[in-house]
mmCIF file of C-alpha atoms in Angstrom:
data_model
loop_
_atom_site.group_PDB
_atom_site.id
_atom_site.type_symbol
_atom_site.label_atom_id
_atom_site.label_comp_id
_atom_site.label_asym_id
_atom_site.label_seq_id
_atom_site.Cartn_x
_atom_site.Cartn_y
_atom_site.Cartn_z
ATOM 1 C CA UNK A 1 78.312 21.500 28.060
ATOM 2 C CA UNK A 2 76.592 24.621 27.851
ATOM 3 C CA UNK A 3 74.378 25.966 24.946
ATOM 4 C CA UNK A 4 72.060 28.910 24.279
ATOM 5 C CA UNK A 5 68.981 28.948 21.849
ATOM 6 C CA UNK A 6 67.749 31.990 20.491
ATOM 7 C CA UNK A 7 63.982 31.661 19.066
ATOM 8 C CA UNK A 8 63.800 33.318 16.058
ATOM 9 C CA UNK A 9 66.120 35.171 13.833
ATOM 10 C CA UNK A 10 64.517 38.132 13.067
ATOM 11 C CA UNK A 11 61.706 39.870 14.722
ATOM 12 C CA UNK A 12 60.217 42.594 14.006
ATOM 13 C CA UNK A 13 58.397 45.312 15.948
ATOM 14 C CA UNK A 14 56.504 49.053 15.629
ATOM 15 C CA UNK A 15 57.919 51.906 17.341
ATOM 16 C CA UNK A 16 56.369 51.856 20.698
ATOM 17 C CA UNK A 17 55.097 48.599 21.010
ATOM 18 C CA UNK A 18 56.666 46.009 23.324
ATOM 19 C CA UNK A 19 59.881 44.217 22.454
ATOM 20 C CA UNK A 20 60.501 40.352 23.117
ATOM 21 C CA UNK A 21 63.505 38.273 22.257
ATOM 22 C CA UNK A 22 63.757 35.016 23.416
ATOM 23 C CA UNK A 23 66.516 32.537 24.945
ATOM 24 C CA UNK A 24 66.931 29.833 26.636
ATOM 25 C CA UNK A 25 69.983 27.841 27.881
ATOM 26 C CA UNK A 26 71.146 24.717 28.933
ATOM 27 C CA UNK A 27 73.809 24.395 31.975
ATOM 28 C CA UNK A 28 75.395 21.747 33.780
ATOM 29 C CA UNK A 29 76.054 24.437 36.663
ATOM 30 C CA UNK A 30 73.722 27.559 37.900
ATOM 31 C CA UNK A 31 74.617 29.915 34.951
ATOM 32 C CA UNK A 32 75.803 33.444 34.561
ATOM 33 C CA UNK A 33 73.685 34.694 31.733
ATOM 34 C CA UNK A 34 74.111 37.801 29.761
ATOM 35 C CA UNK A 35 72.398 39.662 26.731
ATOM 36 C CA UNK A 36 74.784 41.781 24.395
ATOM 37 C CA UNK A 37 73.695 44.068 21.432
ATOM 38 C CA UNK A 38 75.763 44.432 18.145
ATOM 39 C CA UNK A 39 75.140 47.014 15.367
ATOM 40 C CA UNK A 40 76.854 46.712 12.008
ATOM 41 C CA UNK A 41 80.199 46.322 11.906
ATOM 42 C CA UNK A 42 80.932 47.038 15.803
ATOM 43 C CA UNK A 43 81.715 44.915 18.464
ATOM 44 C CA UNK A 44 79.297 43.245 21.192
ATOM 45 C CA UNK A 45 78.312 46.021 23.848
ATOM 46 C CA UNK A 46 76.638 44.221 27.055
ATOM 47 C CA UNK A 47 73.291 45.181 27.781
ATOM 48 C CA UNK A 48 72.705 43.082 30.989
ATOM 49 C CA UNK A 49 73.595 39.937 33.358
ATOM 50 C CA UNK A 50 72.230 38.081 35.819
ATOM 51 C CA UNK A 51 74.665 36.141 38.155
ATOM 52 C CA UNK A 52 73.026 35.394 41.326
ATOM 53 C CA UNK A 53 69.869 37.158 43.631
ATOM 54 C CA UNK A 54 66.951 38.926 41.866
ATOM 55 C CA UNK A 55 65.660 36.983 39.094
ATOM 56 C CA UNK A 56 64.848 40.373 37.176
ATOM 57 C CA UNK A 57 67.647 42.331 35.618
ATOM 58 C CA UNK A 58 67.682 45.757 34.933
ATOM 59 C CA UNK A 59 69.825 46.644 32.534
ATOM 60 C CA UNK A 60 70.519 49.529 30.318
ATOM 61 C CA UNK A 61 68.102 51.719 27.444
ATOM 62 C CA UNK A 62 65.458 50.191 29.468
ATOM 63 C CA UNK A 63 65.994 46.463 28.330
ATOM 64 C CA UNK A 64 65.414 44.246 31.241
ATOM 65 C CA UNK A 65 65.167 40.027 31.712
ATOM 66 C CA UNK A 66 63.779 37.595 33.960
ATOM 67 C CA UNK A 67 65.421 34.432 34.791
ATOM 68 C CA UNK A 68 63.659 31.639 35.344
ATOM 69 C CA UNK A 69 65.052 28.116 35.930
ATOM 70 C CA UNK A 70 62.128 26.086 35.820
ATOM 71 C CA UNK A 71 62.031 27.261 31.896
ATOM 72 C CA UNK A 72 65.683 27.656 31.678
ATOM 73 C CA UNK A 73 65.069 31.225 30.309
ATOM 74 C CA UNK A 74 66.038 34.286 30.006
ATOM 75 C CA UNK A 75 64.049 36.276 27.899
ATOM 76 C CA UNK A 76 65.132 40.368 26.876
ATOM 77 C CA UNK A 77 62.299 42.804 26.918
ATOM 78 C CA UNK A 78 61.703 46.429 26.945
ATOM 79 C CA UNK A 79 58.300 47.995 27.265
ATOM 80 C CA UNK A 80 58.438 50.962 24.170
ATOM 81 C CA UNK A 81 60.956 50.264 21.004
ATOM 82 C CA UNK A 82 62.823 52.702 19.747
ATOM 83 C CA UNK A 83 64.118 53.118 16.325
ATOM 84 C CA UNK A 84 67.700 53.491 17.894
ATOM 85 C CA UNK A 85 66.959 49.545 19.183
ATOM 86 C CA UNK A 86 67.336 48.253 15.984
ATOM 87 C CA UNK A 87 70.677 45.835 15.807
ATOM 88 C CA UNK A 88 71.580 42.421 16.126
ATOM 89 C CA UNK A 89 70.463 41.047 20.267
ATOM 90 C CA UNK A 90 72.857 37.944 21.522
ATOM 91 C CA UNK A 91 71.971 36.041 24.484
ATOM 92 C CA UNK A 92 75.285 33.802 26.331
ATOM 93 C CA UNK A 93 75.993 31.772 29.206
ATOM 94 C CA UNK A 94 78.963 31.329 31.126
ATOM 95 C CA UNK A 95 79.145 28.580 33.184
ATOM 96 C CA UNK A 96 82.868 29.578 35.046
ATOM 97 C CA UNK A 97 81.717 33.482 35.884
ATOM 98 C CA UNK A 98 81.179 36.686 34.562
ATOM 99 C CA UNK A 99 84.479 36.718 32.937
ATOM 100 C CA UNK A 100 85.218 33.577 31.783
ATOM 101 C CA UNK A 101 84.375 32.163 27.950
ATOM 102 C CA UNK A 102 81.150 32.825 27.041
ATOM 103 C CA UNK A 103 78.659 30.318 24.481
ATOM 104 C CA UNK A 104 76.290 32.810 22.501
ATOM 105 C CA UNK A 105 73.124 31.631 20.165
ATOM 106 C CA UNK A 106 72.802 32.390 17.086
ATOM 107 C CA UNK A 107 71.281 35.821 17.537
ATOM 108 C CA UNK A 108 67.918 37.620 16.797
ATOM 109 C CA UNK A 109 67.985 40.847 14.538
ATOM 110 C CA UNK A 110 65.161 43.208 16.159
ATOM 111 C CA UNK A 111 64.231 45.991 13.266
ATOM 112 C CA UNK A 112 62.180 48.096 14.811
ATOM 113 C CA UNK A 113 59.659 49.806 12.353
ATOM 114 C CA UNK A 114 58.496 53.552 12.146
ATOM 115 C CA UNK B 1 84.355 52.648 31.879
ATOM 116 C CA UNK B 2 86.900 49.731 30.671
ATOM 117 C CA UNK B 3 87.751 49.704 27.368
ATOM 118 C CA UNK B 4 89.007 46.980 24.937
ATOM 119 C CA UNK B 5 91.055 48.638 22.257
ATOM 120 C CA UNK B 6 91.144 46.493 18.591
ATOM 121 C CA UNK B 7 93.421 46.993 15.806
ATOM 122 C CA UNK B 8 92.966 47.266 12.793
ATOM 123 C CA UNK B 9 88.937 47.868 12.148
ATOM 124 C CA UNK B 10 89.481 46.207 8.774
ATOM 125 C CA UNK B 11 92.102 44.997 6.701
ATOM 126 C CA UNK B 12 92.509 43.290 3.114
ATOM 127 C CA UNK B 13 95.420 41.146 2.192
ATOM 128 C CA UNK B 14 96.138 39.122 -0.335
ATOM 129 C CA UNK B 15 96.186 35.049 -0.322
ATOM 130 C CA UNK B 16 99.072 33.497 1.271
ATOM 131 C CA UNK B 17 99.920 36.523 3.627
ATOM 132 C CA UNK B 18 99.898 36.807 7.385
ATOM 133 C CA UNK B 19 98.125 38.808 9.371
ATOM 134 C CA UNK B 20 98.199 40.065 12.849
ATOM 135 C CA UNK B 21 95.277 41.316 15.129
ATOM 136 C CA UNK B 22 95.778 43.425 18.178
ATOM 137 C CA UNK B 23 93.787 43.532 21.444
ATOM 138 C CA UNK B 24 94.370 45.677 24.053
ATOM 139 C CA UNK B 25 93.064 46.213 27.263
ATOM 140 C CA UNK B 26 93.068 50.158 27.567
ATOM 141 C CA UNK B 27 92.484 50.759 31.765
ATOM 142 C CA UNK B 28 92.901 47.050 33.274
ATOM 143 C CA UNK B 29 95.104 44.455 33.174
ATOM 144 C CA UNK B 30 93.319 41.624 31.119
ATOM 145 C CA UNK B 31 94.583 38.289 32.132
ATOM 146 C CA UNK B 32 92.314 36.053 29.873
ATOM 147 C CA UNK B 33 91.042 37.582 26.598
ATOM 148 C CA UNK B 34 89.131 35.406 24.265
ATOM 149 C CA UNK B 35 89.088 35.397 20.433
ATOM 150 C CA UNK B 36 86.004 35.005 18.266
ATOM 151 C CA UNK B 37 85.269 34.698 14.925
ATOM 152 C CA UNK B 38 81.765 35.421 13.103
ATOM 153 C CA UNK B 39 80.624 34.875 9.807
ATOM 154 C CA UNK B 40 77.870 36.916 7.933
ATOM 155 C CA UNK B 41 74.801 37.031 9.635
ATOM 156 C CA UNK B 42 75.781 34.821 12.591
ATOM 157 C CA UNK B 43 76.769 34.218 16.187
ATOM 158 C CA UNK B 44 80.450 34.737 18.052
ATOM 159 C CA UNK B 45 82.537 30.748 17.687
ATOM 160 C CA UNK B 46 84.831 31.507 20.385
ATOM 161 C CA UNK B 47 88.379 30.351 18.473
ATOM 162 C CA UNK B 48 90.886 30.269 21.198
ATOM 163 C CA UNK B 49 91.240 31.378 25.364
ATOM 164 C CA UNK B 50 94.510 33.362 25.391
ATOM 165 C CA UNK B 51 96.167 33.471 29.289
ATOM 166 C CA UNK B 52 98.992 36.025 29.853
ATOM 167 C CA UNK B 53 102.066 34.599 29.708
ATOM 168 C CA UNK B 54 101.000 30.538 28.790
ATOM 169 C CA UNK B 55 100.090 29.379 25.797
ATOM 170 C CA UNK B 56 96.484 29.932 24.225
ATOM 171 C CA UNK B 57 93.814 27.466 24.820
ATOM 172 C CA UNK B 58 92.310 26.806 21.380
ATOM 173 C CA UNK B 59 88.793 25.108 20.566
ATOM 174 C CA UNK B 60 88.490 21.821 18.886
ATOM 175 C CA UNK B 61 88.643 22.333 15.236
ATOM 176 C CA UNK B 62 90.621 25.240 15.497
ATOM 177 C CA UNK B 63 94.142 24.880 13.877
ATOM 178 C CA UNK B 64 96.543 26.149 15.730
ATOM 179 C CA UNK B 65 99.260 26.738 13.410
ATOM 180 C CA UNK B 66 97.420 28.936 11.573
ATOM 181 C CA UNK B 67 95.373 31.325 14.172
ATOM 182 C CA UNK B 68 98.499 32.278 15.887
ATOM 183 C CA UNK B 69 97.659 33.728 19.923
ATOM 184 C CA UNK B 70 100.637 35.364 21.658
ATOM 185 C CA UNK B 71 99.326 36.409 25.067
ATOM 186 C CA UNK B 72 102.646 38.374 26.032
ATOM 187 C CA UNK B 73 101.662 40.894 28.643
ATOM 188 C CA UNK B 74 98.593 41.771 30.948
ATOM 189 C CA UNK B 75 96.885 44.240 28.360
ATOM 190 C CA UNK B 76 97.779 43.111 25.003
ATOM 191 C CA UNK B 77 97.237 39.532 22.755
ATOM 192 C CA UNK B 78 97.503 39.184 19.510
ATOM 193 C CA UNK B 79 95.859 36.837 16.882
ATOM 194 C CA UNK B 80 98.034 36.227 13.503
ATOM 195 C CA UNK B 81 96.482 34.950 10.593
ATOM 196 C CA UNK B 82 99.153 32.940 9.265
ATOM 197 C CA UNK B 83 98.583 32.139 5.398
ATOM 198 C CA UNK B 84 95.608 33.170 4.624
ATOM 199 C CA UNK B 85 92.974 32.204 2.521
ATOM 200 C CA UNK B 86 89.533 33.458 1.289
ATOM 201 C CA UNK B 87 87.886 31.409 3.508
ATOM 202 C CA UNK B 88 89.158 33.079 6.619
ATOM 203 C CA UNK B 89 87.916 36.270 5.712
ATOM 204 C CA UNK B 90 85.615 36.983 8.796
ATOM 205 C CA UNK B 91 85.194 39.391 11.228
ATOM 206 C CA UNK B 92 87.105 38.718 14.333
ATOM 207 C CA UNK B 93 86.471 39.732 17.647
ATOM 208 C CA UNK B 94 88.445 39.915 20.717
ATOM 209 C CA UNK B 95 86.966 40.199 24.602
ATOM 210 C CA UNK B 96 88.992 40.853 27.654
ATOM 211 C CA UNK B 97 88.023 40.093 31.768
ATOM 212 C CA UNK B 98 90.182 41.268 34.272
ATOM 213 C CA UNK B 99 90.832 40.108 37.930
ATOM 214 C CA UNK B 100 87.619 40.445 39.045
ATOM 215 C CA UNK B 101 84.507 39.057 38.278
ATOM 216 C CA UNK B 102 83.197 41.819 35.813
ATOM 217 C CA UNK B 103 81.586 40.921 32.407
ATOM 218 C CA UNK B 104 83.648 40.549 29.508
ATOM 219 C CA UNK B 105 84.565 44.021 27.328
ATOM 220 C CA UNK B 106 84.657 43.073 23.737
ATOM 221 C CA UNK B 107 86.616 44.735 21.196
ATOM 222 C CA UNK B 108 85.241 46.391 17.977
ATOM 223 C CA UNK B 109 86.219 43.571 15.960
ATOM 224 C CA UNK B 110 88.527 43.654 12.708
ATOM 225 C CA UNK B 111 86.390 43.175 9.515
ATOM 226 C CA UNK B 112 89.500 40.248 7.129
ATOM 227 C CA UNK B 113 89.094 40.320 3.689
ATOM 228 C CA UNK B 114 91.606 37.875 2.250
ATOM 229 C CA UNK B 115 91.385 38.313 -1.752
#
C-alpha cells in the first residue's frame, strides 16, 4: 500500500524568502509522485510530477522538487514566495501511472506573509 | 489544455433528498475518472474508481448504495447522493485521465450542504 506524509500543516513564510514543504512517501513499486495546489473552494490544479529520469522537477510558478529514494522524498520548493502562493500544497503518489488513483497527505497550508 | 468540467459548484438540499454530481471531460475521452471527497481543512479520500461502461470500483468503507457512480460514456460520470444526510455535506471532487499516461485533471469540486 501506498501512503504520503506531509510534515506540517501550516507553514508560514515572508514574501521573498524561500519556500519548503515537505513529503515523503511510502511505495511498494518505483512511484509516480506529484504536487497539486488548491485555493479555497477550487479544485486541485497540478503543479508538478516526477515519473521517471531527472530526479529534479521543474514545474510551474517556479515551484520545483527533488526526488530522492534513499529518503523517500519529495520535497516542493521555490526560491522567492509570492503572495499569490498562498493556498493549500498536496503532495500524492500513484503507484499504477500518471493517471491512475492517486493517495494524497493530508496537506500543508503555505500563507505567505507581506 | 484538458479540461474537467464539474457541475454544480455548490448545492444545498434538504435531508432525505438525492443528489447528482456531474463530471465531464471537456476535450478527451476520460476512461477512468475518480471521485473524492474532502472534509474541512483536509486531504482528497478517494471514494470510488468509475470505468466507462463497468461498474464503479468503490473504496472500503464506502457504501455503495448510497454514493451512486454511473460511468455511462467516455466524457461524462456521475456521482448521486442518494438520501442524504448532514453528515455528507462535503466538498466533492472529481478527476479524469485519459488514454495516455498524462496526470490526472481534477474538477472544481461541488461544495454539498445537506440541511
Amino acid at each position: 500500500a501506498q501512503s504520503v506524509t506531509q510534515l506540517g500543516s501550516h507553514v508560514s513564510v515572508s514574501e521573498g524568502a524561500l519556500v519548503l514543504l515537505r513529503c515523503n512517501y511510502s511505495s511498494s513499486v518505483p512511484p509516480y509522485l506529484f504536487w497539486y495546489v488548491q485555493y479555497p473552494n477550487q479544485g486541485l490544479q497540478l503543479l508538478l510530477k516526477y515519473t521517471t529520469g531527472a530526479t529534479l522537477v521543474k514545474g510551474i510558478n517556479g515551484f520545483e522538487a527533488e526526488f530522492k529514494k534513499s529518503e523517500t522524498s519529495f520535497h516542493l520548493t521555490k526560491p522567492s514566495a509570492h503572495m499569490s502562493d498562498a493556498a493549500e500544497y498536496f503532495c500524492a503518489v500513484s503507484e499504477g501511472g500518471s493517471n491512475y488513483k492517486l493517495t494524497f497527505g493530508k496537506g500543508t497550508l503555505l500563507t505567505v506573509n507581506p | 489544455g484538458a479540461v474537467v468540467s464539474q457541475h454544480p459548484s455548490w448545492v444545498i438540499c434538504k435531508s432525505g433528498t438525492s443528489v447528482k454530481i456531474e463530471c465531464r471531460s471537456l476535450d478527451f475521452q476520460a476512461t477512468t475518472m475518480f471521485w473524492y471527497r474532502q472534509f474541512p481543512k483536509q486531504s482528497l479520500m478517494l471514494m470510488a474508481t468509475s470505468n466507462e461502461g463497468s461498474k464503479a470500483t468503490y473504496e472500503q468503507g464506502v457504501e455503495k448504495d448510497k454514493f451512486l457512480i454511473n460511468h455511462a460514456s467516455l466524457t461524462l460520470s456521475t456521482l448521486t447522493v442518494t438520501s442524504a444526510h448532514p453528515e455528507d455535506s462535503s466538498f466533492y471532487i472529481c478527476s479524469a485521465g485519459d488514454r495516455g499516461n498524462s496526470p490526472l485533471h481534477f474538477g472544481n469540486g461541488t461544495r454539498l450542504t445537506v440541511t
